[in-house]
mmCIF file of C-alpha atoms in Angstrom:
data_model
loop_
_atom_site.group_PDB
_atom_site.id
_atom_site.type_symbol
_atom_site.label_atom_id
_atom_site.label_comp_id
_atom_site.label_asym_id
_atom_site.label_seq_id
_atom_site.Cartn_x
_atom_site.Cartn_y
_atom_site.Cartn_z
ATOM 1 C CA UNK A 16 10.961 4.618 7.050
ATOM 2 C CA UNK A 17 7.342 2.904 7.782
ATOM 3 C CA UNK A 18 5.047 1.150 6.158
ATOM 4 C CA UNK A 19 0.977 1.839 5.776
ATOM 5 C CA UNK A 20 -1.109 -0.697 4.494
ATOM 6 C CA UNK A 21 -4.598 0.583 3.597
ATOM 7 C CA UNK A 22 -7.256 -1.612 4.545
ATOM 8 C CA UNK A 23 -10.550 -0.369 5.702
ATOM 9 C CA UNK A 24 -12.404 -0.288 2.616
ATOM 10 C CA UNK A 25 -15.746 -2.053 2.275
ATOM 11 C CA UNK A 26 -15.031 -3.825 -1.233
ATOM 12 C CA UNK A 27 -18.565 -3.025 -2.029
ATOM 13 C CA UNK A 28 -17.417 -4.124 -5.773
ATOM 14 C CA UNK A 29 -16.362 -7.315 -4.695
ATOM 15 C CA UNK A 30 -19.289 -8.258 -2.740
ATOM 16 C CA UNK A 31 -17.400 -7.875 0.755
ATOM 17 C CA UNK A 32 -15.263 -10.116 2.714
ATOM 18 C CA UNK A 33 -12.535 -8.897 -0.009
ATOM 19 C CA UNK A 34 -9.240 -8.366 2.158
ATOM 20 C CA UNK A 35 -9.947 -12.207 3.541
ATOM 21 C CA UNK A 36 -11.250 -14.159 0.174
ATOM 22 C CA UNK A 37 -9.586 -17.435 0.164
ATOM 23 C CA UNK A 38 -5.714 -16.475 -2.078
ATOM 24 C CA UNK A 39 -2.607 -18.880 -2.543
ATOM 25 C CA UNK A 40 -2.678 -20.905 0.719
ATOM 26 C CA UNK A 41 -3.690 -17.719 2.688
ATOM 27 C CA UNK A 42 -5.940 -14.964 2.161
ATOM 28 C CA UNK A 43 -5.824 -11.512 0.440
ATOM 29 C CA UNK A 44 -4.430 -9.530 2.213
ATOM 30 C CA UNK A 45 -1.182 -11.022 3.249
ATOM 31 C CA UNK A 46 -0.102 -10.177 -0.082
ATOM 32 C CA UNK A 47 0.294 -6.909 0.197
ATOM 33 C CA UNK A 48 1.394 -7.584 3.968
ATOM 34 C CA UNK A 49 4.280 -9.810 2.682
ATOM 35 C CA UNK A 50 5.063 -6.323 -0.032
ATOM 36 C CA UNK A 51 5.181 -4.293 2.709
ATOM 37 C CA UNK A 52 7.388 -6.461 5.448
ATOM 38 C CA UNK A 53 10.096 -7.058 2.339
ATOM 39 C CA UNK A 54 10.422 -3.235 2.615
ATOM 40 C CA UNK A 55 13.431 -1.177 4.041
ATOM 41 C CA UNK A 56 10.634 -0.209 6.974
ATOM 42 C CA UNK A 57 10.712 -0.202 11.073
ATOM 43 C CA UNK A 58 7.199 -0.699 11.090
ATOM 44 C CA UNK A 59 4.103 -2.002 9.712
ATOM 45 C CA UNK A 60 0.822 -0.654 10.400
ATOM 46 C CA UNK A 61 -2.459 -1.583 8.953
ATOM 47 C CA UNK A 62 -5.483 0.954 8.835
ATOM 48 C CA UNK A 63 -8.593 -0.946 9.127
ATOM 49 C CA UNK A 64 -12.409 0.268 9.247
ATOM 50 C CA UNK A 65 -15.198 -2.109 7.907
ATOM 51 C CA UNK A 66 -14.811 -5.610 8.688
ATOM 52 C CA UNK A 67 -12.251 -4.749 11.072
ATOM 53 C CA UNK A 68 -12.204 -7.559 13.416
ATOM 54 C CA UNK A 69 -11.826 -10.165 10.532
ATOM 55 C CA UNK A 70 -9.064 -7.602 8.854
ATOM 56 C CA UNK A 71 -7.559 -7.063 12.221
ATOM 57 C CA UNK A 72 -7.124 -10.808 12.512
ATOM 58 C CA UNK A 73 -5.816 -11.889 9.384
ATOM 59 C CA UNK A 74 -2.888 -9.533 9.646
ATOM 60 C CA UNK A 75 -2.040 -10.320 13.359
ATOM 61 C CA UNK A 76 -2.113 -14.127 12.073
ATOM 62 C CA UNK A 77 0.327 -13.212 8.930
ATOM 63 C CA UNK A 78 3.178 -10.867 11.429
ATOM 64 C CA UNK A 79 2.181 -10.511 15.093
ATOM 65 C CA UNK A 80 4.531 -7.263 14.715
ATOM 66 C CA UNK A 81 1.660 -5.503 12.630
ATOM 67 C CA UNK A 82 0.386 -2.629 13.969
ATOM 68 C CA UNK A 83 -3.531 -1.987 13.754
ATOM 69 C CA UNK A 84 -5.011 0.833 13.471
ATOM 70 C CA UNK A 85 -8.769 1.950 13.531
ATOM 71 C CA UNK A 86 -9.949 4.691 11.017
ATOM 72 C CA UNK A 87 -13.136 5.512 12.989
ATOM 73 C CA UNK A 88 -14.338 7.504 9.714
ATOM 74 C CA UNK A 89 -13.532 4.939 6.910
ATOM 75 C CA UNK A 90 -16.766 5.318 4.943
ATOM 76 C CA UNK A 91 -15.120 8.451 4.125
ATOM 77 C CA UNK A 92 -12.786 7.324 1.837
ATOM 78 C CA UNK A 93 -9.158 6.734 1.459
ATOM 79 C CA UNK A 94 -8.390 10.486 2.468
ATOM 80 C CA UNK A 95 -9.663 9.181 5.934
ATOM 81 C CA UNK A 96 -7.888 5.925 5.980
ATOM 82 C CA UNK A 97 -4.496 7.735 4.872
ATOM 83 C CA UNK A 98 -4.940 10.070 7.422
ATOM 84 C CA UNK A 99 -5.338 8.101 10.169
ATOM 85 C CA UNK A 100 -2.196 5.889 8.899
ATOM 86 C CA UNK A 101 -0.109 9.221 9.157
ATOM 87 C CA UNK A 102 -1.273 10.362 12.183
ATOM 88 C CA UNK A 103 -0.653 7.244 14.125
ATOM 89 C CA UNK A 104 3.467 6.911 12.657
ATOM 90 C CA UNK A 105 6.453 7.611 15.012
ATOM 91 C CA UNK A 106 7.232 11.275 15.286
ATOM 92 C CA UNK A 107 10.558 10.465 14.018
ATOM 93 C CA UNK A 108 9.184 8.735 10.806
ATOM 94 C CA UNK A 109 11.459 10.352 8.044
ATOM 95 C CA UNK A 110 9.225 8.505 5.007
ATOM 96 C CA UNK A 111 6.196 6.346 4.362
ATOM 97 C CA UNK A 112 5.531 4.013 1.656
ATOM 98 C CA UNK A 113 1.898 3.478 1.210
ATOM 99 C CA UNK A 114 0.235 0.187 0.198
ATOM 100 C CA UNK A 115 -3.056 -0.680 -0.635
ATOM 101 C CA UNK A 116 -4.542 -3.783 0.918
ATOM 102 C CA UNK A 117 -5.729 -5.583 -2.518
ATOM 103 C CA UNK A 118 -2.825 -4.994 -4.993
ATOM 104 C CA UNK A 119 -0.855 -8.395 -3.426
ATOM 105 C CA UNK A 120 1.353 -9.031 -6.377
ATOM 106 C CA UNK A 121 3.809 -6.015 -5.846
ATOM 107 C CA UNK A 122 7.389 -7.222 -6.490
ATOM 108 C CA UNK A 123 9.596 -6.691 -3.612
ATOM 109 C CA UNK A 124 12.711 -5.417 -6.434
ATOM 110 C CA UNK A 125 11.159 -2.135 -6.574
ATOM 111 C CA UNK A 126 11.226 -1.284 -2.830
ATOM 112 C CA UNK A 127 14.697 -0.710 -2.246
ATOM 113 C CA UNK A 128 14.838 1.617 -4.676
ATOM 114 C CA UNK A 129 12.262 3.297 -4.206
ATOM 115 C CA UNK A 130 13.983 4.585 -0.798
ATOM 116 C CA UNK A 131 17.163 5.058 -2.325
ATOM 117 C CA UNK A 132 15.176 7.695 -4.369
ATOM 118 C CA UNK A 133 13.771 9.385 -0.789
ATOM 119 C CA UNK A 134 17.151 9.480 0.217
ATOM 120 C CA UNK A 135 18.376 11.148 -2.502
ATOM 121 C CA UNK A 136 16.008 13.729 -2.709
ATOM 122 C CA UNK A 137 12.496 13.066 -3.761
ATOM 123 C CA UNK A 138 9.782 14.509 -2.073
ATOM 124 C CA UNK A 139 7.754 11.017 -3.464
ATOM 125 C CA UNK A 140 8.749 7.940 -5.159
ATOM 126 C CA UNK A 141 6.053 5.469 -7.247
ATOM 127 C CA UNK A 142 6.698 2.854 -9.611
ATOM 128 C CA UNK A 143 6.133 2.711 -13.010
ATOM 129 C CA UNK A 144 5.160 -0.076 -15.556
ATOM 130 C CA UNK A 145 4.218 0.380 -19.429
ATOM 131 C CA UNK A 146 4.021 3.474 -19.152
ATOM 132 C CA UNK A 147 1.644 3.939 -16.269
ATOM 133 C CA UNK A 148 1.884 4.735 -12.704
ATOM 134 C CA UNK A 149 1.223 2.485 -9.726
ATOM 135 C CA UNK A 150 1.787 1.629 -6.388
ATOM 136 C CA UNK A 151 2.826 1.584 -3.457
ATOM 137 C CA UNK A 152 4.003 5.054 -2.955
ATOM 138 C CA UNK A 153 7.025 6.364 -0.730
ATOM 139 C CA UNK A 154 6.340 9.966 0.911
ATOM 140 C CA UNK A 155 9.052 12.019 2.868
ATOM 141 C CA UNK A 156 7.628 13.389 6.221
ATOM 142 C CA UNK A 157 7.749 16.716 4.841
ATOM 143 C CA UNK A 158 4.362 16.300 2.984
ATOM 144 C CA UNK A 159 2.558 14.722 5.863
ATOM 145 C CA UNK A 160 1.005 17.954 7.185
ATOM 146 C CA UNK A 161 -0.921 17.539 3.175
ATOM 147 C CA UNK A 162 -1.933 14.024 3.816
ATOM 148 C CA UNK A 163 -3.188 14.489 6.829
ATOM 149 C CA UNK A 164 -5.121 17.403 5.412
ATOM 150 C CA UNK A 165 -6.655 14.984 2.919
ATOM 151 C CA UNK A 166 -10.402 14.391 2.726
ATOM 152 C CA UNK A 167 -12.967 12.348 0.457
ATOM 153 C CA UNK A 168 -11.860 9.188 -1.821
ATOM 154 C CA UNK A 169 -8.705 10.534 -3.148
ATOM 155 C CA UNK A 170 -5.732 9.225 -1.327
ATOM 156 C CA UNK A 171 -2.718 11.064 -2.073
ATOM 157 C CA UNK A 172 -3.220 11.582 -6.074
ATOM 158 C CA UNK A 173 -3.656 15.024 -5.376
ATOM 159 C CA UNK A 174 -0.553 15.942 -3.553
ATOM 160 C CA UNK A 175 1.627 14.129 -5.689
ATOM 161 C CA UNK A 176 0.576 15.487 -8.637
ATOM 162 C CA UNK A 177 1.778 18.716 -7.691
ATOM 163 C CA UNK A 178 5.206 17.691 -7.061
ATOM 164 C CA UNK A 179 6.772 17.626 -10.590
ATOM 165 C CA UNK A 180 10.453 16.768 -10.394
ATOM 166 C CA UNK A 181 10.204 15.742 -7.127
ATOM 167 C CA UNK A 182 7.736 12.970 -7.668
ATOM 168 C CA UNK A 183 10.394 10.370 -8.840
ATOM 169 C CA UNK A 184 9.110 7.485 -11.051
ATOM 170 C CA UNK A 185 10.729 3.772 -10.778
ATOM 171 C CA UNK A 186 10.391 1.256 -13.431
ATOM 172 C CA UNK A 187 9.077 -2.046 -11.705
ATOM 173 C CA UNK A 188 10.467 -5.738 -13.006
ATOM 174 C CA UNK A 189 6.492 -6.694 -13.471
ATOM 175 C CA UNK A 190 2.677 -5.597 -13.439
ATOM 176 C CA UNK A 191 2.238 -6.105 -9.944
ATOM 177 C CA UNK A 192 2.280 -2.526 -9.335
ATOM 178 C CA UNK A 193 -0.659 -1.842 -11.410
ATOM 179 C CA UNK A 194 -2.728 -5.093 -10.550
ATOM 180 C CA UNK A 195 -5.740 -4.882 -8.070
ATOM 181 C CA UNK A 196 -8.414 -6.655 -7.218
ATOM 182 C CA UNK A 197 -11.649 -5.593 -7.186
ATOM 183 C CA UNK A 198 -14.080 -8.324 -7.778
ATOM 184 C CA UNK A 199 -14.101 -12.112 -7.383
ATOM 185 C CA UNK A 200 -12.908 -13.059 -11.139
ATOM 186 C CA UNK A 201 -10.216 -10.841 -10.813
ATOM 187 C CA UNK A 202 -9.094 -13.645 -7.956
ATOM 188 C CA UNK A 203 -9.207 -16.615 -10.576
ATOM 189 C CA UNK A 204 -6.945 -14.755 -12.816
ATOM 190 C CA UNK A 205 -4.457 -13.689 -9.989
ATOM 191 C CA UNK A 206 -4.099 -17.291 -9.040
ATOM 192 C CA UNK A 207 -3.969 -18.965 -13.120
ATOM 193 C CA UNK A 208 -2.389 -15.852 -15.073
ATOM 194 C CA UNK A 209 -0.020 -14.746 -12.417
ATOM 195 C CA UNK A 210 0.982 -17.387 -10.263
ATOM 196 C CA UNK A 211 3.292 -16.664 -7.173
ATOM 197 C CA UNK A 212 7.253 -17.092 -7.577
ATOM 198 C CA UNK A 213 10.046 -17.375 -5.540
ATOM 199 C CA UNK A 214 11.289 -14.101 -4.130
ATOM 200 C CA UNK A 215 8.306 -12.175 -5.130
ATOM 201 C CA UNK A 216 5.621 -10.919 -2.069
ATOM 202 C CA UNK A 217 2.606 -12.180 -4.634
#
């Protein structure tokens, strides 16, 4: 299995510069990095688009193994950004969890789990707390001829939907699957309302 990490959005809402706003002792981003490197994966690869150069850099500095990737049509939306994440895996890629580059408090419990589920015969895999559905999501290769079909902002909501019983849910240990950022505040009560513990990515 591999690992996407979404990043090439502008973070219009956040005033830019989101992905590398000062977080912890690092910045952004590496929290969903760290998610995504405690995952049963081979590989890591980050999709980048605006700001690239400062994206590209911060995730080289967190795990020189990360693989970047350009998404030369970013402004699209995250159709575009997923699709360029799928098109650039290893041919042999048998599943792909998919995490978004400003959700950096996703526990690392719910990962291994989440694959088990793949294994066993899910077409997709997302966790679940209270009640609601969140991310990162785990995809078998078998629906990657539909992401990489994708267009506009949707990601893959649109695909999974359609799965039914084959869209497997996971209960996560904490919130961190539902928890993004979006604008600066939302930093302040990441740092005082949720601060980082021992054995979780964020």
């Amino acid at each position: 299995m591999e690992a996407i990490v979404l990043a090439a959005g502008s973070g219009s809402r956040f005033g830019g510069g989101k992905l590398t706003a000062a977080w912890d002792a690092g910045v952004l981003l590496e929290g969903a990095l760290a998610a995504a490197f405690a995952a049963p994966v081979r590989s890591v690869t980050v999709v980048i688009g605006a700001e690239a150069d400062a994206v590209s850099s911060a995730a080289r500095a967190f795990d020189p193994r990360t693989v970047i990737v350009h998404a030369p049509d970013h402004a699209e939306g995250m159709g575009a950004s997923l699709r360029t994440g799928i098109a650039s895996l290893p041919a042999d890629a048998d599943g792909v969890y998919v995490f978004l580059g400003d959700m950096p408090r996703v526990p690392a419990q719910v990962l291994p789990a989440m694959a088990q589920a793949l294994v066993d015969g899910a077409l997709a895999v997302a966790p679940t707390f209270g009640g609601r559905r969140g991310n990162p999501v785990l995809i078998d290769r078998t629906l990657f001829p539909q992401l990489l079909a994708l267009t506009g902002d949707a990601g893959a909501r649109g695909v999974l939907q359609d799965l039914g019983e084959r869209l497997v849910l996971i209960e996560s240990p904490n919130d961190g699957v539902l928890f993004d950022v979006d604008e600066p505040g939302d930093l302040s009560t990441l740092t005082t309302a949720h601060p980082r513990e021992g054995g979780d990515p964020g």
